[in-house]
Amino acid sequence: MTRASRLVPLDELAALSRTTLRRVRIPDPYLPVRGVVLHTVGDPPPEGDLLVLCATPEAGLPGCAGVVVRESAVNAALAHASENCAVFAVADSARWSDVYDRVRWAVGESFGKLAEHDAFHLADALATALGGAVAIEDARRRVVAFSTVPGQPVDEVRRKGILGRQVPEHVEREKWYARLWRSSGVCEFTDGTESAARLAIAVRAGTEPLGSIWAVGNRQVLCADADDVLTASVDAVAACLMHQDHFADRGRETRAWLLGRLLGSDASELDFTLPGPSVLVVLTSDDEVGERELLDTRLADVLSLTAHRFRGVGLAAVLDGRVYGLLPVTERDRLESYLNGVISRVTLPSGRVGVSDPIERADELAVARRRVDRLLTLRHRPKQSGVEIIHASAERDSLVLAELADAVRGLEALRGGVMGRVIAHDGEHGTAYLPTLRAWFETSGDVPAAAARLHIHPNTFRYRMTRAAELFGLRLDRPDERLLLHLQLRLAEL
């Protein structure tokens, strides 16, 4: 259970969560709620100032400020709940994890401390200490976290496991795990026909398997005390695996499916309500395709996980080769600080981030996606170090021009026209009429200023303009022709 940053009266909570909860009974509308917890048979009694999501009301209801049950269980809840207990209902088809997220946002909670460090932090720390790439898996062989320390070699088994979030089929797999689960210490696996050598150790809670830690490399390649490092890390990884079930169960595929639908044309069919004003961010790296896939996967996982800590809600996934994230609205400085923190954690060397204007409704997301995609296209640049964060609010004019270009792209007069001939002439003869006209428009016809931009003498600039008028029939003294020519120039550059 996570703790709230404020106390929320039940009546206010009902209003904030009206798209998720149906109020059935609120005996005391001013009774404050501190947090939310999921409760089922066998769980210890929750504290009295909590809202309890009750999965099994027929087995009895705990004493608390209020309970949330499914619509089909409302009568049972009313029969078993105390007179002072508020009762809310959710649709029978609702997922408890979704209800938990929405209510937690309304109460103002953060995601809470999963452990002193999350699994991604531990994977990076272990990889640095061991000198080899690390993966942390759960008991079902799902890749929960992986390291991204630069320069550490990986094989195809690790690459496929990260991209698919599941250990892939390979010749040595079953023998590896059979030996691992029989062992109480570190196991060394030699090079195989499809894999590099590895060290691994099982992670358990008592005798119950929780998962495992894998490091690429043998004892000769990894650090001298690799066995001790792995053994010492088991308890911390066990804490992470036990606390990350709620997040991990959502799965990468589920996040990608939901976000893909929300950003597509069929968002209205989902009946999805944003938990509050949000922004859409898109991140892209400048790395080669293979490395970019691994970085994008890590970016999406870390963005989703840390977004919950940042403001209690967040959703991110890799779609069409880019990472998209849906985050709560906050101050620009704080958002940029958060995004820079995520980028730093995944050691993204270079790339761009686009941030949309605030979004109030799910049906605005498709348009927001088109706009942030355009942001990255408009600010495309040669590969260089560092990550640039671009806000839609700072590029409004360029975005409007880009939308105008899409709307009129089919018009033959604008697609070709005079500017098309200018571009073709420059390409064929090595002339510079296009930059000359651009400088003239950008300086509103100020010849000395335009010449200075091109580092040429004003008389040379005047000659070029005269020659361009002769070659292409330009009549820049006519306002309409001037407007159309400038429009063609700007659209050609988009």
Short mmCIF file of N, CA, C and O in Angstrom, two decimals, residues 137-251:
data_model
loop_
_atom_site.label_atom_id
_atom_site.label_comp_id
_atom_site.label_asym_id
_atom_site.label_seq_id
_atom_site.Cartn_x
_atom_site.Cartn_y
_atom_site.Cartn_z
N GLU A 137 15.58 -11.78 -14.14
CA GLU A 137 14.38 -12.46 -14.62
C GLU A 137 13.48 -12.85 -13.44
O GLU A 137 13.96 -13.00 -12.31
N ASP A 138 12.20 -13.01 -13.71
CA ASP A 138 11.31 -13.56 -12.69
C ASP A 138 11.25 -15.08 -12.85
O ASP A 138 11.93 -15.67 -13.70
N ALA A 139 10.42 -15.72 -12.03
CA ALA A 139 10.38 -17.19 -12.04
C ALA A 139 9.79 -17.76 -13.32
O ALA A 139 9.97 -18.95 -13.61
N ARG A 140 9.09 -16.93 -14.10
CA ARG A 140 8.53 -17.39 -15.37
C ARG A 140 9.42 -17.05 -16.55
O ARG A 140 8.99 -17.04 -17.69
N ARG A 141 10.68 -16.74 -16.26
CA ARG A 141 11.69 -16.46 -17.28
C ARG A 141 11.38 -15.19 -18.08
O ARG A 141 11.78 -15.06 -19.22
N ARG A 142 10.64 -14.30 -17.47
CA ARG A 142 10.43 -12.99 -18.09
C ARG A 142 11.57 -12.06 -17.69
O ARG A 142 11.99 -12.06 -16.53
N VAL A 143 12.05 -11.26 -18.63
CA VAL A 143 13.13 -10.32 -18.35
C VAL A 143 12.51 -9.09 -17.67
O VAL A 143 11.84 -8.28 -18.31
N VAL A 144 12.72 -8.97 -16.38
CA VAL A 144 12.15 -7.87 -15.59
C VAL A 144 12.97 -6.60 -15.76
O VAL A 144 12.42 -5.50 -15.84
N ALA A 145 14.29 -6.75 -15.82
CA ALA A 145 15.17 -5.58 -15.95
C ALA A 145 16.48 -6.03 -16.58
O ALA A 145 16.85 -7.20 -16.52
N PHE A 146 17.18 -5.08 -17.17
CA PHE A 146 18.46 -5.39 -17.80
C PHE A 146 19.35 -4.16 -17.75
O PHE A 146 18.88 -3.03 -17.67
N SER A 147 20.65 -4.38 -17.80
CA SER A 147 21.61 -3.28 -17.72
C SER A 147 21.84 -2.68 -19.10
O SER A 147 21.62 -3.34 -20.12
N THR A 148 22.28 -1.44 -19.11
CA THR A 148 22.64 -0.77 -20.37
C THR A 148 23.97 -0.04 -20.21
O THR A 148 24.14 1.09 -20.66
N VAL A 149 24.91 -0.68 -19.56
CA VAL A 149 26.24 -0.08 -19.40
C VAL A 149 26.95 -0.13 -20.75
O VAL A 149 27.07 -1.20 -21.36
N PRO A 150 27.41 1.00 -21.27
CA PRO A 150 28.02 1.02 -22.61
C PRO A 150 29.26 0.13 -22.70
O PRO A 150 30.02 0.00 -21.74
N GLY A 151 29.45 -0.47 -23.87
CA GLY A 151 30.67 -1.21 -24.16
C GLY A 151 30.70 -2.65 -23.70
O GLY A 151 31.69 -3.35 -23.94
N GLN A 152 29.65 -3.13 -23.03
CA GLN A 152 29.65 -4.52 -22.57
C GLN A 152 29.05 -5.42 -23.65
O GLN A 152 27.95 -5.15 -24.14
N PRO A 153 29.73 -6.49 -24.04
CA PRO A 153 29.23 -7.33 -25.13
C PRO A 153 27.97 -8.09 -24.75
O PRO A 153 27.76 -8.44 -23.59
N VAL A 154 27.10 -8.32 -25.73
CA VAL A 154 25.88 -9.10 -25.54
C VAL A 154 25.78 -10.10 -26.68
O VAL A 154 26.38 -9.92 -27.74
N ASP A 155 25.05 -11.19 -26.46
CA ASP A 155 24.84 -12.16 -27.52
C ASP A 155 23.38 -12.13 -27.98
O ASP A 155 22.56 -11.35 -27.47
N GLU A 156 23.05 -12.96 -28.94
CA GLU A 156 21.71 -12.93 -29.53
C GLU A 156 20.65 -13.39 -28.54
O GLU A 156 19.51 -12.93 -28.58
N VAL A 157 21.00 -14.31 -27.64
CA VAL A 157 20.04 -14.76 -26.63
C VAL A 157 19.61 -13.60 -25.74
O VAL A 157 18.43 -13.40 -25.46
N ARG A 158 20.59 -12.79 -25.30
CA ARG A 158 20.25 -11.64 -24.46
C ARG A 158 19.45 -10.61 -25.26
O ARG A 158 18.45 -10.07 -24.77
N ARG A 159 19.87 -10.34 -26.49
CA ARG A 159 19.18 -9.34 -27.30
C ARG A 159 17.71 -9.73 -27.51
O ARG A 159 16.80 -8.92 -27.34
N LYS A 160 17.47 -10.98 -27.88
CA LYS A 160 16.09 -11.44 -28.11
C LYS A 160 15.30 -11.44 -26.80
O LYS A 160 14.10 -11.13 -26.80
N GLY A 161 15.94 -11.78 -25.70
CA GLY A 161 15.25 -11.79 -24.42
C GLY A 161 14.79 -10.41 -24.01
O GLY A 161 13.69 -10.24 -23.48
N ILE A 162 15.62 -9.40 -24.27
CA ILE A 162 15.26 -8.02 -23.92
C ILE A 162 14.13 -7.52 -24.81
O ILE A 162 13.15 -6.95 -24.33
N LEU A 163 14.26 -7.75 -26.10
CA LEU A 163 13.25 -7.23 -27.03
C LEU A 163 11.91 -7.94 -26.86
O LEU A 163 10.86 -7.33 -27.00
N GLY A 164 11.94 -9.23 -26.56
CA GLY A 164 10.70 -9.98 -26.39
C GLY A 164 10.24 -10.06 -24.96
O GLY A 164 9.18 -10.60 -24.67
N ARG A 165 11.04 -9.56 -24.03
CA ARG A 165 10.76 -9.57 -22.59
C ARG A 165 10.61 -10.99 -22.06
O ARG A 165 10.08 -11.21 -20.99
N GLN A 166 11.11 -11.97 -22.78
CA GLN A 166 11.00 -13.37 -22.39
C GLN A 166 12.25 -14.09 -22.88
O GLN A 166 12.73 -13.85 -23.99
N VAL A 167 12.81 -14.98 -22.05
CA VAL A 167 13.98 -15.75 -22.47
C VAL A 167 13.60 -16.57 -23.70
O VAL A 167 12.64 -17.34 -23.67
N PRO A 168 14.32 -16.43 -24.83
CA PRO A 168 13.92 -17.12 -26.05
C PRO A 168 14.29 -18.60 -26.01
O PRO A 168 15.10 -19.05 -25.20
N GLU A 169 13.69 -19.36 -26.91
CA GLU A 169 14.06 -20.76 -27.08
C GLU A 169 15.48 -20.84 -27.63
O GLU A 169 15.84 -20.13 -28.56
N HIS A 170 16.31 -21.70 -27.01
CA HIS A 170 17.62 -21.98 -27.58
C HIS A 170 18.09 -23.33 -27.04
O HIS A 170 17.52 -23.88 -26.09
N VAL A 171 19.12 -23.86 -27.65
CA VAL A 171 19.53 -25.25 -27.39
C VAL A 171 19.84 -25.49 -25.92
O VAL A 171 19.46 -26.52 -25.36
N GLU A 172 20.51 -24.53 -25.27
CA GLU A 172 20.97 -24.77 -23.90
C GLU A 172 19.95 -24.41 -22.83
O GLU A 172 20.17 -24.68 -21.65
N ARG A 173 18.82 -23.81 -23.21
CA ARG A 173 17.95 -23.18 -22.22
C ARG A 173 17.49 -24.12 -21.12
O ARG A 173 17.64 -23.83 -19.92
N GLU A 174 16.90 -25.26 -21.45
CA GLU A 174 16.32 -26.13 -20.43
C GLU A 174 17.39 -26.70 -19.50
O GLU A 174 17.16 -26.84 -18.30
N LYS A 175 18.56 -27.02 -20.07
CA LYS A 175 19.65 -27.52 -19.22
C LYS A 175 20.11 -26.44 -18.25
O LYS A 175 20.40 -26.72 -17.08
N TRP A 176 20.18 -25.20 -18.72
CA TRP A 176 20.56 -24.10 -17.85
C TRP A 176 19.65 -24.01 -16.62
O TRP A 176 20.10 -23.97 -15.48
N TYR A 177 18.36 -23.95 -16.88
CA TYR A 177 17.41 -23.70 -15.78
C TYR A 177 17.27 -24.91 -14.87
O TYR A 177 17.08 -24.76 -13.65
N ALA A 178 17.37 -26.11 -15.40
CA ALA A 178 17.33 -27.30 -14.56
C ALA A 178 18.49 -27.28 -13.56
O ALA A 178 18.32 -27.55 -12.37
N ARG A 179 19.66 -26.91 -14.05
CA ARG A 179 20.83 -26.84 -13.16
C ARG A 179 20.70 -25.66 -12.19
O ARG A 179 21.04 -25.78 -11.00
N LEU A 180 20.22 -24.52 -12.69
CA LEU A 180 20.10 -23.34 -11.85
C LEU A 180 19.20 -23.58 -10.65
O LEU A 180 19.55 -23.24 -9.51
N TRP A 181 18.02 -24.18 -10.88
CA TRP A 181 17.07 -24.35 -9.78
C TRP A 181 17.48 -25.44 -8.81
O TRP A 181 16.98 -25.51 -7.69
N ARG A 182 18.42 -26.31 -9.20
CA ARG A 182 18.94 -27.32 -8.27
C ARG A 182 20.05 -26.76 -7.40
O ARG A 182 20.40 -27.34 -6.38
N SER A 183 20.62 -25.63 -7.84
CA SER A 183 21.79 -25.08 -7.16
C SER A 183 21.41 -24.05 -6.11
O SER A 183 20.40 -23.35 -6.22
N SER A 184 22.24 -23.95 -5.09
CA SER A 184 22.02 -22.92 -4.05
C SER A 184 23.02 -21.79 -4.17
O SER A 184 23.00 -20.85 -3.37
N GLY A 185 23.92 -21.87 -5.16
CA GLY A 185 24.92 -20.83 -5.32
C GLY A 185 25.03 -20.38 -6.76
O GLY A 185 24.10 -20.52 -7.56
N VAL A 186 26.19 -19.83 -7.12
CA VAL A 186 26.42 -19.32 -8.47
C VAL A 186 26.75 -20.46 -9.42
O VAL A 186 27.56 -21.34 -9.10
N CYS A 187 26.12 -20.45 -10.58
CA CYS A 187 26.37 -21.45 -11.63
C CYS A 187 27.12 -20.78 -12.77
O CYS A 187 26.82 -19.63 -13.13
N GLU A 188 28.06 -21.51 -13.36
CA GLU A 188 28.75 -21.02 -14.55
C GLU A 188 28.36 -21.87 -15.74
O GLU A 188 28.39 -23.11 -15.68
N PHE A 189 27.96 -21.21 -16.82
CA PHE A 189 27.57 -21.90 -18.05
C PHE A 189 28.56 -21.51 -19.14
O PHE A 189 28.79 -20.32 -19.38
N THR A 190 29.13 -22.49 -19.80
CA THR A 190 30.15 -22.23 -20.82
C THR A 190 29.50 -21.81 -22.13
O THR A 190 28.28 -21.88 -22.29
N ASP A 191 30.35 -21.35 -23.06
CA ASP A 191 29.86 -20.97 -24.38
C ASP A 191 29.08 -22.12 -25.00
O ASP A 191 29.50 -23.29 -24.93
N GLY A 192 27.95 -21.79 -25.62
CA GLY A 192 27.15 -22.80 -26.31
C GLY A 192 27.09 -22.51 -27.80
O GLY A 192 27.71 -21.56 -28.29
N THR A 193 26.35 -23.31 -28.50
CA THR A 193 26.23 -23.12 -29.95
C THR A 193 25.48 -21.84 -30.29
O THR A 193 25.65 -21.28 -31.37
N GLU A 194 24.63 -21.36 -29.36
CA GLU A 194 23.84 -20.16 -29.63
C GLU A 194 24.05 -19.05 -28.61
O GLU A 194 23.39 -18.02 -28.67
N SER A 195 24.95 -19.26 -27.66
CA SER A 195 25.05 -18.30 -26.56
C SER A 195 26.47 -18.18 -26.06
O SER A 195 27.30 -19.09 -26.21
N ALA A 196 26.74 -17.02 -25.43
CA ALA A 196 28.03 -16.79 -24.78
C ALA A 196 27.99 -17.36 -23.37
O ALA A 196 26.93 -17.69 -22.82
N ALA A 197 29.17 -17.46 -22.75
CA ALA A 197 29.25 -17.96 -21.38
C ALA A 197 28.52 -17.02 -20.42
O ALA A 197 28.40 -15.81 -20.69
N ARG A 198 28.07 -17.57 -19.28
CA ARG A 198 27.31 -16.80 -18.31
C ARG A 198 27.56 -17.30 -16.90
O ARG A 198 27.85 -18.48 -16.69
N LEU A 199 27.35 -16.39 -15.94
CA LEU A 199 27.19 -16.75 -14.54
C LEU A 199 25.75 -16.44 -14.17
O LEU A 199 25.17 -15.47 -14.66
N ALA A 200 25.17 -17.27 -13.30
CA ALA A 200 23.78 -17.05 -12.89
C ALA A 200 23.59 -17.52 -11.46
O ALA A 200 24.32 -18.40 -10.97
N ILE A 201 22.61 -16.93 -10.79
CA ILE A 201 22.25 -17.34 -9.44
C ILE A 201 20.75 -17.24 -9.28
O ILE A 201 20.12 -16.31 -9.80
N ALA A 202 20.15 -18.21 -8.60
CA ALA A 202 18.71 -18.21 -8.36
C ALA A 202 18.37 -17.23 -7.24
O ALA A 202 19.16 -17.03 -6.31
N VAL A 203 17.20 -16.61 -7.33
CA VAL A 203 16.70 -15.70 -6.30
C VAL A 203 15.46 -16.35 -5.69
O VAL A 203 14.52 -16.69 -6.41
N ARG A 204 15.47 -16.52 -4.38
CA ARG A 204 14.36 -17.19 -3.71
C ARG A 204 13.88 -16.40 -2.50
O ARG A 204 14.63 -15.60 -1.93
N ALA A 205 12.61 -16.66 -2.12
CA ALA A 205 12.08 -16.19 -0.85
C ALA A 205 11.83 -17.44 -0.03
O ALA A 205 10.84 -18.14 -0.22
N GLY A 206 12.76 -17.77 0.85
CA GLY A 206 12.73 -19.06 1.50
C GLY A 206 13.05 -20.13 0.47
O GLY A 206 14.11 -20.13 -0.15
N THR A 207 12.10 -21.04 0.27
CA THR A 207 12.30 -22.08 -0.76
C THR A 207 11.54 -21.75 -2.04
O THR A 207 11.64 -22.49 -3.01
N GLU A 208 10.79 -20.65 -2.05
CA GLU A 208 9.98 -20.29 -3.22
C GLU A 208 10.81 -19.54 -4.25
O GLU A 208 11.41 -18.50 -3.95
N PRO A 209 10.89 -20.03 -5.50
CA PRO A 209 11.65 -19.33 -6.54
C PRO A 209 10.99 -17.99 -6.90
O PRO A 209 9.79 -17.94 -7.15
N LEU A 210 11.79 -16.93 -6.91
CA LEU A 210 11.30 -15.62 -7.33
C LEU A 210 11.83 -15.23 -8.71
O LEU A 210 11.16 -14.53 -9.46
N GLY A 211 13.04 -15.68 -9.02
CA GLY A 211 13.64 -15.30 -10.29
C GLY A 211 15.11 -15.65 -10.30
O GLY A 211 15.57 -16.54 -9.57
N SER A 212 15.88 -14.93 -11.10
CA SER A 212 17.31 -15.23 -11.23
C SER A 212 18.05 -14.01 -11.75
O SER A 212 17.45 -13.09 -12.32
N ILE A 213 19.38 -14.02 -11.55
CA ILE A 213 20.27 -12.97 -12.04
C ILE A 213 21.26 -13.61 -12.99
O ILE A 213 21.87 -14.64 -12.66
N TRP A 214 21.46 -12.99 -14.16
CA TRP A 214 22.36 -13.54 -15.18
C TRP A 214 23.37 -12.47 -15.60
O TRP A 214 23.00 -11.32 -15.83
N ALA A 215 24.63 -12.88 -15.69
CA ALA A 215 25.70 -11.97 -16.14
C ALA A 215 26.43 -12.62 -17.31
O ALA A 215 26.86 -13.79 -17.21
N VAL A 216 26.58 -11.89 -18.41
CA VAL A 216 27.26 -12.41 -19.59
C VAL A 216 28.76 -12.41 -19.34
O VAL A 216 29.35 -11.36 -19.05
N GLY A 217 29.40 -13.59 -19.47
CA GLY A 217 30.84 -13.72 -19.25
C GLY A 217 31.14 -14.84 -18.28
O GLY A 217 30.30 -15.18 -17.42
N ASN A 218 32.31 -15.42 -18.38
CA ASN A 218 32.70 -16.46 -17.43
C ASN A 218 33.54 -15.87 -16.31
O ASN A 218 33.77 -14.66 -16.25
N ARG A 219 34.04 -16.74 -15.41
CA ARG A 219 34.78 -16.25 -14.25
C ARG A 219 36.12 -15.61 -14.64
O ARG A 219 36.65 -14.79 -13.89
N GLN A 220 36.65 -15.98 -15.81
CA GLN A 220 37.90 -15.38 -16.26
C GLN A 220 37.68 -13.97 -16.81
O GLN A 220 38.55 -13.11 -16.73
N VAL A 221 36.51 -13.73 -17.36
CA VAL A 221 36.21 -12.44 -17.98
C VAL A 221 35.65 -11.43 -16.97
O VAL A 221 36.02 -10.26 -16.97
N LEU A 222 34.76 -11.90 -16.11
CA LEU A 222 34.14 -11.02 -15.12
C LEU A 222 35.11 -10.73 -13.99
O LEU A 222 36.21 -11.26 -13.94
N CYS A 223 34.72 -9.88 -13.06
CA CYS A 223 35.61 -9.48 -11.97
C CYS A 223 35.99 -10.69 -11.10
O CYS A 223 35.26 -11.70 -11.07
N ALA A 224 37.09 -10.58 -10.37
CA ALA A 224 37.62 -11.71 -9.62
C ALA A 224 36.66 -12.21 -8.54
O ALA A 224 36.63 -13.41 -8.22
N ASP A 225 35.88 -11.31 -7.96
CA ASP A 225 34.95 -11.70 -6.89
C ASP A 225 33.51 -11.74 -7.39
O ASP A 225 32.57 -11.41 -6.66
N ALA A 226 33.30 -12.15 -8.65
CA ALA A 226 31.97 -12.15 -9.25
C ALA A 226 30.98 -12.99 -8.46
O ALA A 226 29.82 -12.60 -8.28
N ASP A 227 31.43 -14.14 -7.94
CA ASP A 227 30.53 -14.99 -7.16
C ASP A 227 30.02 -14.26 -5.92
O ASP A 227 28.83 -14.32 -5.58
N ASP A 228 30.93 -13.58 -5.24
CA ASP A 228 30.54 -12.86 -4.02
C ASP A 228 29.58 -11.71 -4.35
O ASP A 228 28.62 -11.45 -3.60
N VAL A 229 29.84 -11.00 -5.46
CA VAL A 229 28.96 -9.89 -5.86
C VAL A 229 27.56 -10.40 -6.14
O VAL A 229 26.56 -9.81 -5.68
N LEU A 230 27.45 -11.47 -6.90
CA LEU A 230 26.13 -12.03 -7.22
C LEU A 230 25.42 -12.52 -5.97
O LEU A 230 24.22 -12.26 -5.77
N THR A 231 26.14 -13.22 -5.11
CA THR A 231 25.51 -13.76 -3.90
C THR A 231 25.02 -12.63 -3.00
O THR A 231 23.92 -12.70 -2.43
N ALA A 232 25.81 -11.57 -2.88
CA ALA A 232 25.43 -10.45 -2.01
C ALA A 232 24.24 -9.68 -2.55
O ALA A 232 23.55 -8.98 -1.80
N SER A 233 23.98 -9.79 -3.84
CA SER A 233 22.90 -9.00 -4.45
C SER A 233 21.54 -9.70 -4.39
O SER A 233 20.52 -9.08 -4.70
N VAL A 234 21.52 -10.96 -3.98
CA VAL A 234 20.28 -11.74 -4.06
C VAL A 234 19.16 -11.13 -3.23
O VAL A 234 18.01 -11.02 -3.68
N ASP A 235 19.46 -10.69 -2.01
CA ASP A 235 18.40 -10.16 -1.15
C ASP A 235 17.78 -8.90 -1.73
O ASP A 235 16.55 -8.71 -1.70
N ALA A 236 18.63 -8.00 -2.27
CA ALA A 236 18.10 -6.76 -2.86
C ALA A 236 17.24 -7.06 -4.08
O ALA A 236 16.17 -6.46 -4.28
N VAL A 237 17.69 -7.99 -4.93
CA VAL A 237 16.90 -8.34 -6.11
C VAL A 237 15.60 -9.02 -5.69
O VAL A 237 14.54 -8.79 -6.29
N ALA A 238 15.64 -9.85 -4.66
CA ALA A 238 14.41 -10.49 -4.17
C ALA A 238 13.39 -9.45 -3.72
O ALA A 238 12.19 -9.57 -4.02
N ALA A 239 13.86 -8.40 -3.04
CA ALA A 239 12.95 -7.34 -2.60
C ALA A 239 12.31 -6.66 -3.80
O ALA A 239 11.10 -6.37 -3.81
N CYS A 240 13.11 -6.41 -4.84
CA CYS A 240 12.55 -5.78 -6.04
C CYS A 240 11.52 -6.67 -6.71
O CYS A 240 10.44 -6.22 -7.08
N LEU A 241 11.84 -7.95 -6.86
CA LEU A 241 10.92 -8.86 -7.55
C LEU A 241 9.61 -9.00 -6.78
O LEU A 241 8.54 -9.08 -7.38
N MET A 242 9.69 -9.01 -5.46
CA MET A 242 8.46 -9.15 -4.67
C MET A 242 7.60 -7.89 -4.73
O MET A 242 6.38 -7.95 -4.69
N HIS A 243 8.25 -6.71 -4.85
CA HIS A 243 7.51 -5.45 -4.83
C HIS A 243 7.10 -4.98 -6.21
O HIS A 243 6.30 -4.06 -6.32
N GLN A 244 7.62 -5.60 -7.27
CA GLN A 244 7.33 -5.09 -8.59
C GLN A 244 6.24 -5.87 -9.31
O GLN A 244 5.97 -5.63 -10.48
N ASP A 245 5.57 -6.76 -8.65
CA ASP A 245 4.54 -7.57 -9.32
C ASP A 245 3.47 -6.71 -9.96
O ASP A 245 3.04 -6.96 -11.08
N HIS A 246 3.02 -5.66 -9.26
CA HIS A 246 1.93 -4.85 -9.80
C HIS A 246 2.32 -4.21 -11.13
O HIS A 246 1.55 -4.20 -12.09
N PHE A 247 3.55 -3.70 -11.18
CA PHE A 247 4.01 -3.07 -12.43
C PHE A 247 4.31 -4.12 -13.49
O PHE A 247 3.89 -3.99 -14.63
N ALA A 248 5.04 -5.17 -13.13
CA ALA A 248 5.47 -6.16 -14.12
C ALA A 248 4.29 -6.87 -14.76
O ALA A 248 4.32 -7.20 -15.94
N ASP A 249 3.24 -7.13 -13.98
CA ASP A 249 2.10 -7.86 -14.52
C ASP A 249 1.41 -7.10 -15.64
O ASP A 249 0.68 -7.69 -16.45
N ARG A 250 1.57 -5.81 -15.69
CA ARG A 250 0.95 -5.04 -16.77
C ARG A 250 1.58 -5.44 -18.10
O ARG A 250 0.89 -5.52 -19.12
N GLY A 251 2.91 -5.63 -18.10
CA GLY A 251 3.56 -6.15 -19.28
C GLY A 251 3.75 -5.12 -20.38
O GLY A 251 2.97 -4.20 -20.56
#
